GROMACS .gro file of C-alpha atoms in nm:
model
  132
    1ASP     CA    1  -1.768  -0.772   0.212
    2LEU     CA    2  -2.087  -0.962   0.156
    3ARG     CA    3  -2.017  -1.193   0.452
    4THR     CA    4  -2.034  -0.903   0.695
    5LEU     CA    5  -2.362  -0.783   0.545
    6ARG     CA    6  -2.511  -1.133   0.544
    7SER     CA    7  -2.424  -1.175   0.911
    8GLY     CA    8  -2.603  -0.852   0.999
    9THR     CA    9  -2.309  -0.612   1.024
   10THR     CA   10  -2.441  -0.288   0.883
   11THR     CA   11  -2.148  -0.062   0.975
   12ALA     CA   12  -1.779  -0.153   0.981
   13CYS     CA   13  -1.454   0.028   1.050
   14TYR     CA   14  -1.171  -0.099   0.828
   15PHE     CA   15  -0.795  -0.066   0.833
   16GLY     CA   16  -0.730  -0.051   0.460
   17SER     CA   17  -0.375  -0.083   0.335
   18LEU     CA   18  -0.056   0.120   0.342
   19HIS     CA   19  -0.128   0.167  -0.028
   20LEU     CA   20  -0.376   0.430  -0.143
   21GLU     CA   21  -0.530   0.260  -0.449
   22PRO     CA   22  -0.643  -0.062  -0.277
   23THR     CA   23  -0.783   0.142   0.011
   24ILE     CA   24  -0.988   0.352  -0.229
   25GLU     CA   25  -1.106   0.030  -0.398
   26LEU     CA   26  -1.216  -0.104  -0.057
   27ALA     CA   27  -1.425   0.210  -0.005
   28ALA     CA   28  -1.571   0.183  -0.356
   29THR     CA   29  -1.663  -0.181  -0.296
   30MET     CA   30  -1.835  -0.090   0.028
   31ASP     CA   31  -2.024   0.183  -0.156
   32ARG     CA   32  -2.137  -0.061  -0.428
   33LEU     CA   33  -2.259  -0.302  -0.156
   34ASN     CA   34  -2.432  -0.023   0.036
   35GLN     CA   35  -2.235  -0.096   0.349
   36ARG     CA   36  -2.199   0.196   0.591
   37GLY     CA   37  -1.845   0.227   0.713
   38PHE     CA   38  -1.521   0.398   0.787
   39VAL     CA   39  -1.206   0.326   0.585
   40GLY     CA   40  -0.852   0.429   0.671
   41LYS     CA   41  -0.529   0.422   0.475
   42VAL     CA   42  -0.271   0.284   0.716
   43ALA     CA   43   0.002   0.540   0.785
   44MET     CA   44   0.352   0.450   0.905
   45ASP     CA   45   0.692   0.605   0.849
   46ARG     CA   46   0.937   0.428   1.083
   47ASN     CA   47   1.030   0.093   1.238
   48SER     CA   48   0.889  -0.095   0.940
   49PRO     CA   49   1.047  -0.273   0.644
   50GLU     CA   50   1.164  -0.018   0.388
   51ASP     CA   51   0.934  -0.166   0.124
   52TYR     CA   52   0.633  -0.145   0.359
   53SER     CA   53   0.637   0.214   0.480
   54HIS     CA   54   0.626   0.558   0.325
   55ASP     CA   55   0.786   0.885   0.424
   56THR     CA   56   0.587   1.133   0.631
   57ASP     CA   57   0.492   1.360   0.341
   58ARG     CA   58   0.365   1.074   0.124
   59ASN     CA   59   0.158   0.934   0.414
   60LEU     CA   60  -0.006   1.273   0.465
   61MET     CA   61  -0.065   1.332   0.092
   62ASP     CA   62  -0.212   0.983   0.047
   63THR     CA   63  -0.435   1.026   0.351
   64GLN     CA   64  -0.568   1.354   0.212
   65ALA     CA   65  -0.621   1.183  -0.124
   66LEU     CA   66  -0.827   0.913   0.049
   67ILE     CA   67  -1.034   1.178   0.227
   68ASP     CA   68  -1.102   1.347  -0.108
   69SER     CA   69  -1.176   1.015  -0.284
   70VAL     CA   70  -1.439   0.894  -0.037
   71ALA     CA   71  -1.612   1.231   0.002
   72PRO     CA   72  -1.867   1.157  -0.276
   73PHE     CA   73  -1.975   0.826  -0.116
   74LYS     CA   74  -2.293   0.866   0.089
   75LEU     CA   75  -2.230   0.585   0.339
   76ILE     CA   76  -1.851   0.590   0.362
   77ASP     CA   77  -1.626   0.816   0.568
   78ALA     CA   78  -1.249   0.827   0.579
   79VAL     CA   79  -1.094   0.757   0.918
   80ILE     CA   80  -0.742   0.866   1.010
   81THR     CA   81  -0.536   0.549   1.063
   82PRO     CA   82  -0.190   0.570   1.215
   83ARG     CA   83  -0.085   0.205   1.251
   84PHE     CA   84   0.046   0.256   1.606
   85VAL     CA   85   0.309   0.457   1.794
   86PRO     CA   86   0.610   0.236   1.713
   87THR     CA   87   0.559   0.282   1.338
   88CYS     CA   88   0.464   0.652   1.335
   89SER     CA   89   0.696   0.945   1.397
   90ILE     CA   90   0.577   1.237   1.606
   91GLN     CA   91   0.573   1.445   1.285
   92LEU     CA   92   0.341   1.194   1.117
   93LEU     CA   93   0.112   1.174   1.421
   94GLU     CA   94   0.091   1.553   1.438
   95GLY     CA   95   0.019   1.577   1.066
   96LEU     CA   96  -0.253   1.312   1.089
   97ALA     CA   97  -0.404   1.491   1.389
   98ALA     CA   98  -0.417   1.811   1.184
   99LEU     CA   99  -0.595   1.627   0.900
  100ALA     CA  100  -0.843   1.476   1.147
  101GLU     CA  101  -0.917   1.816   1.297
  102ALA     CA  102  -0.939   2.000   0.964
  103ASN     CA  103  -1.176   1.740   0.819
  104ASP     CA  104  -1.368   1.652   1.138
  105LEU     CA  105  -1.269   1.285   1.112
  106LEU     CA  106  -1.239   1.002   1.359
  107VAL     CA  107  -0.905   0.833   1.435
  108GLN     CA  108  -0.843   0.459   1.472
  109SER     CA  109  -0.523   0.277   1.564
  110HIS     CA  110  -0.392  -0.035   1.731
  111VAL     CA  111  -0.365  -0.030   2.107
  112ALA     CA  112  -0.061  -0.161   2.290
  113GLU     CA  113  -0.064  -0.537   2.272
  114SER     CA  114   0.180  -0.621   2.553
  115LYS     CA  115   0.379  -0.471   2.837
  116ASP     CA  116   0.690  -0.482   2.615
  117CYS     CA  117   0.503  -0.283   2.348
  118CYS     CA  118   0.402  -0.025   2.611
  119ALA     CA  119   0.763   0.007   2.724
  120PHE     CA  120   0.882   0.047   2.364
  121CYS     CA  121   0.621   0.319   2.302
  122ARG     CA  122   0.728   0.505   2.617
  123ALA     CA  123   1.093   0.487   2.506
  124LEU     CA  124   1.003   0.624   2.162
  125VAL     CA  125   0.812   0.923   2.298
  126ARG     CA  126   1.014   0.981   2.615
  127ALA     CA  127   1.020   1.357   2.552
  128ARG     CA  128   0.639   1.365   2.544
  129SER     CA  129   0.399   1.327   2.832
  130VAL     CA  130   0.308   0.958   2.856
  131ARG     CA  131   0.134   0.790   3.148
  132PRO     CA  132   0.297   0.461   3.258
   0.00000   0.00000   0.00000
């Protein structure tokens, strides 16, 4: 966005959208404006409204499609973007981790925003190792 460039921000890390096409358009716009940045397609497959989430396979396919779509841009990199633990199944998180590793990409996500959120996350991943 021109406002970020005008204010001196030369590199930005964006959460795009759950939807692939607008996220690709965001990356293309950044490329046209010569803004260095990282763009992620938000991934989530649970605990979200049915019309605002995708199944695990679609999230992974769309994320790979974003990676492929931004590869030609010189200043833009894809970033793996699970929304946060409550909206991502373990299968989705593992699949996204595999994409990050295979493509040498960074990962961005929301952090816990409250003690209640932390407790909910621990309850969701009780079988996994989680520090209180």
